[in-house]
Amino acid sequence: MTATSYKNGLLQMENVPLQRIAQKHGTPVYCYSTRQLADNFHAYQTALSDIMPEDKFTICYACKANSNQAILHLLGMLGAGADVVSGGEMYRAFKAGVTHDKMVFSGVGKTADEIVKAVRNDILQINVESEPELNLVSTLAAKESSAKAHIALRVNPDVDANTHEKITTGRSGNKFGIDIKAAPALYRRARDMAGLAPTGVAVHIGSQLMDLAPFAEAFKRVAELVNELRQQGNIITTVDLGGGLGVPYRGETPPDIKKYAGLIRDIILPLNVHVILEPGRSIAADAGVLLTRVRYIKESGDKRFLIVDAGMNDLARPALYDAYHAIMPCGEPAKGAVMTAYDVVGPVCETSDTFRTGAELPRIDPDALLAIMTAGAYGASMASNYNTRPLPAEVLVSDEQFDLIRPAQKIEDIAAADVIPDWLA
Ligand SMILES: *Cc1c(COP(=O)(O)O)cnc(C)c1O
């Protein structure tokens, strides 16, 4: 069951009324449920354990969904690895205790410095996204280490993931991956390049997939590729199937994880490879809420605005992807309460700083506390200092306890980083 629901008239995460967190740590504040994070991770673990031995797969949590070290540490304790897309995420994942043999490095723009760190740490796999990157990894790996770097080429299978255009990644014309048709020739080259063990194939077709069909199509194309590569003499031992399932933001039915595992069983297991998954959103999204307080209620023409203290800098998804997030008052509305349409907006000086237009809510009082739901993934990790607004605090809840896992940033710290050059002084 979901970890955030009304109990005794109050919206509670596990057994903590969210109002208590807001009273103690102020708003805006991100709150995450330990139990929900664990449940979400276990769902993958169980679905995969049901179809293959535990040592044949690694679930590398996609850190970019939420890269707080407390969360990386929690998932690491449960057995997760990490999929990192920058040197920063790699650093945080190592600091949080994720081990090198469970770390995958993805991303189209890796720097030489980042590649060297991956090679020196002997991580599980580097997912290479272009021929120039392949050349650079080879040069650096040959110089840095006597052992060969395990790499996969991330292939672009030209499959429409049927998701928001800004988070679809597996169609030809996207910047991601290597055209699957060009892959065999590149693997043939990679085999003879210094420093490289091209033993993996990786794919990631996009995020927030609510339908299994595109996964099935991509997996089939990957399986065909693995067979072809083996026929031409490549040794392929791992297949990385990329990000996880979509999540319901407004009550939709998400894809069934057992059926997803069924696709892996039917299409990938016959290849007898080590399977890597990189779920992010489906681990963190519904484990988190963003708490925000109403600052002003502004009536203008026939519009009623709730101006809240969280903004697009704290949660960018609505502004970036027109994303829907449910908004719930932290005090439970009375049964049969009359609904009013509100535009819920932040304080940032842009019209895109709108969480929702026409949200149907019971009458909201000034100072009311609201929870913006399903905000655990791509929320805090995408937050910025726009409008010189400090990054919000983050709190982890477990049963009746809650603790800061990141204090709110201080305005002084933001300001202190600026430098006025002498010649201006
Ligand atoms: C973003 C990303 C993921 C995570 O996707 P989710 O939809 O959050 O599960 C996994 N792998 C790669 C390469 C990514 O870029």
Coordinates of C-alpha atoms and ligand atoms in Angstrom, one line a residue:
M1 CA 0.0 0.0 0.0
T2 CA 1.1 3.5 -0.7
A3 CA 3.1 5.1 2.2
T4 CA 1.3 8.4 2.1
S5 CA -2.4 8.6 2.9
Y6 CA -4.9 10.2 5.3
K7 CA -5.0 8.9 8.8
N8 CA -6.9 10.5 11.6
G9 CA -7.7 13.5 9.4
L10 CA -4.1 14.2 8.5
L11 CA -2.0 13.3 5.5
Q12 CA 0.7 11.0 6.9
M13 CA 3.8 9.4 5.4
E14 CA 4.2 6.1 7.0
N15 CA 3.3 7.1 10.6
V16 CA 4.4 10.7 10.5
P17 CA 1.9 13.5 9.9
L18 CA 3.4 15.6 7.2
Q19 CA 2.5 18.8 9.2
R20 CA 5.0 17.8 11.8
I21 CA 7.8 17.8 9.2
A22 CA 6.8 21.2 7.9
Q23 CA 6.6 22.6 11.5
K24 CA 10.1 21.3 12.2
H25 CA 11.9 21.9 9.0
G26 CA 9.9 24.6 7.2
T27 CA 8.7 24.6 3.6
P28 CA 9.3 23.8 0.8
V29 CA 10.6 20.5 1.9
Y30 CA 10.9 17.1 0.2
C31 CA 9.8 14.1 2.2
Y32 CA 10.6 10.5 1.3
S33 CA 9.3 7.2 2.6
T34 CA 11.9 4.6 3.4
R35 CA 9.3 1.8 3.3
Q36 CA 8.1 2.9 -0.2
L37 CA 11.6 3.1 -1.6
A38 CA 12.4 -0.4 -0.2
D39 CA 9.1 -1.8 -1.5
N40 CA 9.7 -0.4 -4.9
F41 CA 13.2 -1.8 -5.1
H42 CA 12.0 -5.2 -3.8
A43 CA 9.4 -5.3 -6.5
Y44 CA 12.2 -5.4 -9.1
Q45 CA 14.3 -7.8 -7.0
T46 CA 11.4 -10.2 -6.6
A47 CA 10.2 -10.1 -10.2
L48 CA 13.8 -10.9 -11.4
S49 CA 14.5 -13.5 -8.7
D50 CA 11.4 -15.3 -9.9
I51 CA 12.9 -15.8 -13.4
M52 CA 16.7 -16.1 -12.8
P53 CA 19.3 -16.7 -10.1
E54 CA 20.3 -13.7 -8.1
D55 CA 23.8 -13.7 -9.3
K56 CA 22.7 -13.3 -12.9
F57 CA 21.3 -9.8 -12.6
T58 CA 22.2 -6.4 -11.1
I59 CA 19.7 -3.6 -10.5
C60 CA 21.5 -0.4 -10.9
Y61 CA 19.3 2.4 -9.5
A62 CA 19.4 5.4 -11.9
C63 CA 20.9 8.0 -9.5
K64 CA 19.7 10.9 -11.5
A65 CA 16.1 10.3 -10.4
N66 CA 17.1 11.2 -6.8
S67 CA 20.8 11.3 -5.9
N68 CA 20.7 12.0 -2.2
Q69 CA 23.3 9.8 -0.5
A70 CA 20.9 8.6 2.1
I71 CA 18.7 7.2 -0.6
L72 CA 21.7 5.7 -2.5
H73 CA 22.9 4.2 0.8
L74 CA 19.5 2.7 1.6
L75 CA 19.1 1.2 -1.8
G76 CA 22.7 0.0 -1.7
M77 CA 22.0 -1.8 1.6
L78 CA 19.1 -3.6 -0.1
G79 CA 21.5 -4.8 -2.9
A80 CA 21.2 -2.1 -5.5
G81 CA 24.0 -0.9 -7.7
A82 CA 24.0 2.5 -9.3
D83 CA 23.6 3.8 -12.9
V84 CA 25.5 7.1 -12.9
V85 CA 25.5 9.7 -15.7
S86 CA 28.2 12.1 -14.4
G87 CA 31.4 12.2 -12.4
G88 CA 29.3 13.9 -9.7
E89 CA 26.9 11.0 -9.4
M90 CA 29.7 8.6 -9.5
Y91 CA 31.4 10.4 -6.6
R92 CA 28.1 10.5 -4.6
A93 CA 27.4 6.8 -5.3
F94 CA 30.8 5.7 -4.1
K95 CA 30.5 8.0 -1.0
A96 CA 27.2 6.4 -0.2
G97 CA 28.8 3.0 -0.3
V98 CA 27.8 1.6 -3.7
T99 CA 30.5 -0.8 -4.8
H100 CA 32.4 -0.6 -8.1
D101 CA 31.3 -4.0 -9.3
K102 CA 27.7 -2.7 -9.3
M103 CA 28.2 0.6 -11.0
V104 CA 27.4 1.5 -14.6
F105 CA 28.4 4.7 -16.2
S106 CA 26.0 6.1 -18.9
G107 CA 25.7 9.4 -20.7
V108 CA 26.4 11.0 -24.1
G109 CA 29.0 13.5 -23.0
K110 CA 31.5 11.9 -20.6
T111 CA 34.6 13.9 -20.1
A112 CA 38.1 12.4 -20.2
D113 CA 38.4 13.0 -16.4
E114 CA 35.1 11.1 -15.8
I115 CA 36.2 8.2 -18.0
V116 CA 39.5 7.9 -16.1
K117 CA 37.7 7.8 -12.8
A118 CA 35.5 5.0 -14.1
V119 CA 38.5 3.0 -15.4
R120 CA 40.5 3.5 -12.3
N121 CA 37.6 2.3 -10.1
D122 CA 37.2 -0.7 -12.4
I123 CA 33.4 -0.3 -12.5
L124 CA 31.0 -3.0 -13.9
Q125 CA 30.5 -1.3 -17.2
I126 CA 30.9 1.9 -19.2
N127 CA 28.0 2.4 -21.6
V128 CA 29.5 4.1 -24.7
E129 CA 27.3 6.2 -26.8
S130 CA 29.4 7.2 -29.9
E131 CA 32.4 6.2 -31.9
P132 CA 34.5 9.2 -30.8
E133 CA 33.7 8.2 -27.2
L134 CA 34.8 4.7 -27.9
N135 CA 38.1 5.9 -29.2
L136 CA 38.6 8.1 -26.1
V137 CA 37.7 5.3 -23.7
S138 CA 40.2 3.0 -25.5
T139 CA 43.0 5.5 -25.3
L140 CA 42.4 6.3 -21.7
A141 CA 41.8 2.7 -20.6
A142 CA 45.0 1.5 -22.3
K143 CA 47.0 4.2 -20.5
E144 CA 45.4 3.9 -17.1
S145 CA 45.0 0.2 -16.4
S146 CA 46.4 -3.1 -17.3
A147 CA 42.9 -4.6 -17.1
K148 CA 40.6 -4.0 -20.0
A149 CA 37.6 -1.7 -19.4
H150 CA 34.3 -3.5 -19.7
I151 CA 32.2 -1.6 -22.1
A152 CA 28.8 -1.8 -23.8
L153 CA 27.7 0.1 -26.8
R154 CA 24.4 1.8 -26.0
V155 CA 22.4 1.1 -29.2
N156 CA 19.5 3.1 -30.5
P157 CA 17.0 0.5 -31.6
D158 CA 14.7 3.1 -33.3
V159 CA 11.7 2.3 -31.2
D160 CA 9.0 4.8 -30.3
A161 CA 8.6 4.6 -26.5
N162 CA 5.3 6.5 -26.7
T163 CA 6.2 8.9 -23.9
H164 CA 6.7 12.6 -23.7
E165 CA 8.9 13.8 -26.5
K166 CA 11.5 15.3 -24.1
I167 CA 12.1 12.0 -22.4
T168 CA 12.0 9.6 -25.4
T169 CA 15.6 8.5 -26.2
G170 CA 15.4 5.4 -28.4
R171 CA 14.4 6.8 -31.8
S172 CA 16.7 7.5 -34.6
G173 CA 17.2 11.2 -34.6
N174 CA 17.6 11.3 -30.8
K175 CA 21.1 12.2 -29.5
F176 CA 21.4 8.9 -27.7
G177 CA 23.2 5.7 -28.5
I178 CA 24.6 4.2 -31.7
D179 CA 22.3 3.3 -34.6
I180 CA 21.7 -0.4 -34.1
K181 CA 22.4 -1.0 -37.8
A182 CA 25.9 0.5 -37.4
A183 CA 26.6 -1.5 -34.2
P184 CA 28.0 -4.8 -35.6
A185 CA 30.8 -2.9 -37.5
L186 CA 31.7 -0.9 -34.5
Y187 CA 31.8 -4.0 -32.2
R188 CA 34.1 -5.6 -34.8
R189 CA 36.4 -2.6 -34.5
A190 CA 36.1 -2.4 -30.7
R191 CA 37.3 -6.0 -30.3
D192 CA 40.7 -5.1 -31.6
M193 CA 41.0 -1.8 -29.8
A194 CA 43.5 -1.4 -26.9
G195 CA 42.1 -1.3 -23.4
L196 CA 38.6 -2.5 -24.2
A197 CA 36.5 -5.6 -23.5
P198 CA 33.4 -4.9 -25.5
T199 CA 31.3 -7.5 -23.7
G200 CA 28.0 -5.7 -23.2
V201 CA 25.0 -4.4 -25.2
A202 CA 23.0 -1.6 -23.6
V203 CA 19.7 0.0 -24.5
H204 CA 17.5 2.7 -22.9
I205 CA 14.5 3.9 -25.0
G206 CA 13.1 6.5 -22.7
S207 CA 11.4 7.2 -19.4
Q208 CA 7.8 7.1 -18.1
L209 CA 6.8 4.2 -20.4
M210 CA 3.2 3.2 -19.6
D211 CA 3.1 0.4 -22.1
L212 CA 5.2 -2.7 -22.4
A213 CA 5.1 -3.0 -26.2
P214 CA 8.0 -0.7 -26.8
F215 CA 10.1 -2.6 -24.2
A216 CA 9.3 -5.8 -26.0
E217 CA 10.3 -4.4 -29.4
A218 CA 13.6 -3.0 -28.1
F219 CA 14.5 -6.2 -26.2
K220 CA 13.9 -8.2 -29.4
R221 CA 16.1 -6.0 -31.5
V222 CA 18.8 -6.2 -28.8
A223 CA 18.5 -10.0 -28.7
E224 CA 18.9 -10.1 -32.5
L225 CA 21.9 -7.9 -32.2
V226 CA 23.5 -10.1 -29.5
N227 CA 23.1 -13.2 -31.8
E228 CA 24.6 -11.4 -34.7
L229 CA 27.5 -10.1 -32.7
R230 CA 28.2 -13.6 -31.4
Q231 CA 28.1 -15.0 -34.9
Q232 CA 30.8 -12.6 -35.9
G233 CA 33.0 -13.7 -33.0
N234 CA 32.2 -11.1 -30.3
I235 CA 32.0 -12.3 -26.7
I236 CA 28.8 -10.8 -25.2
T237 CA 28.2 -11.5 -21.5
T238 CA 25.9 -8.7 -20.3
V239 CA 22.8 -7.0 -21.6
D240 CA 21.7 -3.7 -20.0
L241 CA 18.0 -3.0 -20.5
G242 CA 18.0 0.6 -19.3
G243 CA 15.4 2.4 -17.3
G244 CA 12.4 1.1 -15.5
L245 CA 8.6 1.3 -15.8
G246 CA 6.5 4.4 -15.8
V247 CA 4.5 5.4 -12.7
P248 CA 0.9 6.6 -12.3
Y249 CA 0.9 10.4 -11.7
R250 CA -2.9 10.7 -12.0
G251 CA -4.3 7.2 -11.2
E252 CA -3.3 5.5 -14.5
T253 CA -2.5 1.8 -14.4
P254 CA 1.3 1.3 -14.7
P255 CA 2.7 -1.6 -16.6
D256 CA 2.8 -4.9 -14.6
I257 CA 6.3 -5.7 -13.3
K258 CA 5.7 -9.4 -13.5
K259 CA 4.8 -9.1 -17.2
Y260 CA 7.9 -6.9 -17.7
A261 CA 10.0 -9.6 -16.1
G262 CA 8.2 -12.1 -18.4
L263 CA 9.5 -10.2 -21.4
I264 CA 13.0 -10.5 -20.0
R265 CA 12.5 -14.2 -19.4
D266 CA 11.2 -14.8 -22.9
I267 CA 13.4 -12.6 -24.9
I268 CA 16.7 -12.1 -23.0
L269 CA 17.2 -15.2 -20.8
P270 CA 17.8 -17.5 -23.8
L271 CA 20.9 -15.4 -24.5
N272 CA 22.4 -16.5 -21.2
V273 CA 23.8 -13.1 -20.3
H274 CA 24.1 -11.1 -17.0
V275 CA 21.1 -8.7 -17.0
I276 CA 21.5 -5.1 -15.8
L277 CA 18.4 -2.9 -15.2
E278 CA 18.6 0.8 -14.5
P279 CA 15.2 1.9 -12.9
G280 CA 15.0 5.3 -11.4
R281 CA 11.6 6.9 -11.5
S282 CA 9.7 3.7 -10.5
I283 CA 11.9 3.4 -7.4
A284 CA 11.7 7.0 -6.1
A285 CA 8.7 8.8 -7.6
D286 CA 5.8 7.7 -5.4
A287 CA 8.1 7.5 -2.4
G288 CA 8.3 11.3 -2.3
V289 CA 6.2 14.4 -1.8
L290 CA 7.0 18.1 -1.9
L291 CA 5.4 19.9 1.0
T292 CA 4.6 23.5 0.3
R293 CA 2.7 26.2 2.2
V294 CA 0.1 28.6 0.7
R295 CA 1.5 32.1 0.9
Y296 CA -1.4 34.1 -0.7
I297 CA -4.7 33.4 -2.1
K298 CA -5.2 35.8 -5.0
E299 CA -8.4 36.3 -6.8
S300 CA -8.2 37.9 -10.3
G301 CA -11.1 38.0 -12.6
D302 CA -12.7 34.6 -12.5
K303 CA -9.4 33.0 -11.4
R304 CA -8.3 31.9 -8.0
F305 CA -4.6 31.5 -7.5
L306 CA -3.0 29.6 -4.7
I307 CA 0.5 31.2 -4.5
V308 CA 2.6 28.6 -2.8
D309 CA 6.2 28.7 -1.5
A310 CA 7.5 26.0 -3.7
G311 CA 8.4 27.0 -7.3
M312 CA 9.5 25.6 -10.6
N313 CA 13.1 25.7 -9.3
D314 CA 12.2 23.1 -6.6
L315 CA 10.1 20.9 -8.9
A316 CA 10.7 21.5 -12.6
R317 CA 8.6 18.7 -14.1
P318 CA 5.4 20.7 -14.7
A319 CA 7.2 23.5 -16.4
L320 CA 9.5 21.2 -18.4
Y321 CA 7.2 18.4 -19.5
D322 CA 3.7 19.7 -18.7
A323 CA 3.8 17.0 -16.0
Y324 CA 0.8 16.4 -13.8
H325 CA 1.3 16.0 -10.1
A326 CA -1.7 15.4 -7.8
I327 CA -2.0 18.1 -5.0
M328 CA -3.4 17.1 -1.7
P329 CA -4.2 19.3 1.3
C330 CA -2.4 17.9 4.4
G331 CA -5.6 18.3 6.5
E332 CA -8.1 15.8 5.2
P333 CA -11.1 17.5 3.4
A334 CA -14.5 16.9 4.9
K335 CA -16.6 14.3 3.2
G336 CA -18.6 16.0 0.5
A337 CA -16.6 19.2 0.7
V338 CA -17.4 21.6 -2.1
M339 CA -14.6 21.8 -4.6
T340 CA -13.2 25.0 -6.0
A341 CA -10.9 25.4 -9.0
Y342 CA -7.5 26.9 -8.1
D343 CA -4.5 27.6 -10.2
V344 CA -1.6 26.4 -8.0
V345 CA 1.4 28.6 -8.8
G346 CA 4.9 29.3 -7.4
P347 CA 6.6 32.6 -6.6
V348 CA 9.1 32.4 -9.5
C349 CA 8.8 35.2 -12.1
E350 CA 7.6 33.1 -15.0
T351 CA 4.2 32.0 -16.1
S352 CA 5.7 28.5 -16.5
D353 CA 6.0 28.4 -12.7
T354 CA 2.5 26.7 -12.5
F355 CA 2.0 23.4 -10.8
R356 CA -1.6 23.1 -12.1
T357 CA -4.3 25.2 -13.6
G358 CA -7.8 24.4 -12.5
A359 CA -6.9 22.0 -9.6
E360 CA -10.2 20.9 -8.0
L361 CA -9.6 21.4 -4.3
P362 CA -11.7 21.9 -1.2
R363 CA -11.7 25.5 0.1
I364 CA -8.1 26.2 1.0
D365 CA -7.2 28.5 3.9
P366 CA -4.3 30.9 3.8
D367 CA -1.3 29.2 5.3
A368 CA -2.6 25.8 4.4
L369 CA 0.0 23.0 3.9
L370 CA -0.2 21.1 0.6
A371 CA 1.5 18.0 -0.6
I372 CA 2.6 17.8 -4.2
M373 CA 2.5 14.1 -4.8
T374 CA 4.8 11.6 -6.6
A375 CA 7.7 14.0 -6.5
G376 CA 10.4 11.7 -5.3
A377 CA 11.9 11.3 -8.7
Y378 CA 13.3 14.1 -10.9
G379 CA 12.2 16.5 -8.2
A380 CA 15.1 17.5 -5.8
S381 CA 17.6 16.2 -8.3
M382 CA 16.5 18.7 -10.9
A383 CA 16.1 21.6 -8.5
S384 CA 18.0 24.8 -9.2
N385 CA 18.8 28.2 -7.7
Y386 CA 16.7 30.1 -10.2
N387 CA 15.5 33.4 -8.6
T388 CA 18.3 32.9 -6.0
R389 CA 16.0 30.5 -4.2
P390 CA 17.9 28.0 -2.0
L391 CA 17.6 24.3 -2.7
P392 CA 14.9 22.8 -0.5
A393 CA 15.5 20.6 2.5
E394 CA 15.0 16.8 2.2
V395 CA 13.7 14.6 4.9
L396 CA 13.6 10.8 5.1
V397 CA 10.7 9.2 7.0
S398 CA 10.8 5.7 8.6
D399 CA 7.7 4.6 10.5
E400 CA 7.4 7.2 13.3
Q401 CA 10.7 8.9 12.8
F402 CA 12.0 11.4 10.4
D403 CA 15.4 13.1 9.8
L404 CA 16.9 15.6 7.6
I405 CA 19.0 14.0 4.9
R406 CA 19.9 17.4 3.5
P407 CA 19.3 20.8 5.1
A408 CA 17.8 23.6 3.1
Q409 CA 20.6 25.5 1.3
K410 CA 21.4 28.9 2.9
I411 CA 21.1 32.1 0.9
E412 CA 24.5 33.1 2.3
D413 CA 26.1 30.0 0.8
I414 CA 24.7 30.7 -2.6
A415 CA 25.9 34.3 -2.5
A416 CA 29.2 33.4 -1.0
A417 CA 30.2 31.5 -4.2
D418 CA 30.0 34.6 -6.4
V419 CA 33.3 36.4 -7.0
I420 CA 33.6 40.1 -8.0
P421 CA 36.9 40.4 -9.9
D422 CA 39.5 42.9 -8.6
W423 CA 39.3 45.0 -11.8
L424 CA 35.6 45.7 -11.0
A425 CA 36.2 46.7 -7.4
Ligands
LIG1 C1 17.3 8.3 -17.1 C2 17.9 7.0 -17.4 C3 17.5 5.9 -16.7 C4 16.3 5.9 -15.7 O1 15.1 5.9 -16.3 P1 13.8 5.8 -15.4 O2 12.7 6.0 -16.4 O3 13.8 6.9 -14.4 O4 13.7 4.4 -14.8 C5 18.1 4.7 -16.9 N1 19.1 4.6 -17.8 C6 19.6 5.7 -18.5 C7 20.7 5.6 -19.4 C8 18.9 6.9 -18.3 O5 19.4 8.0 -19.0

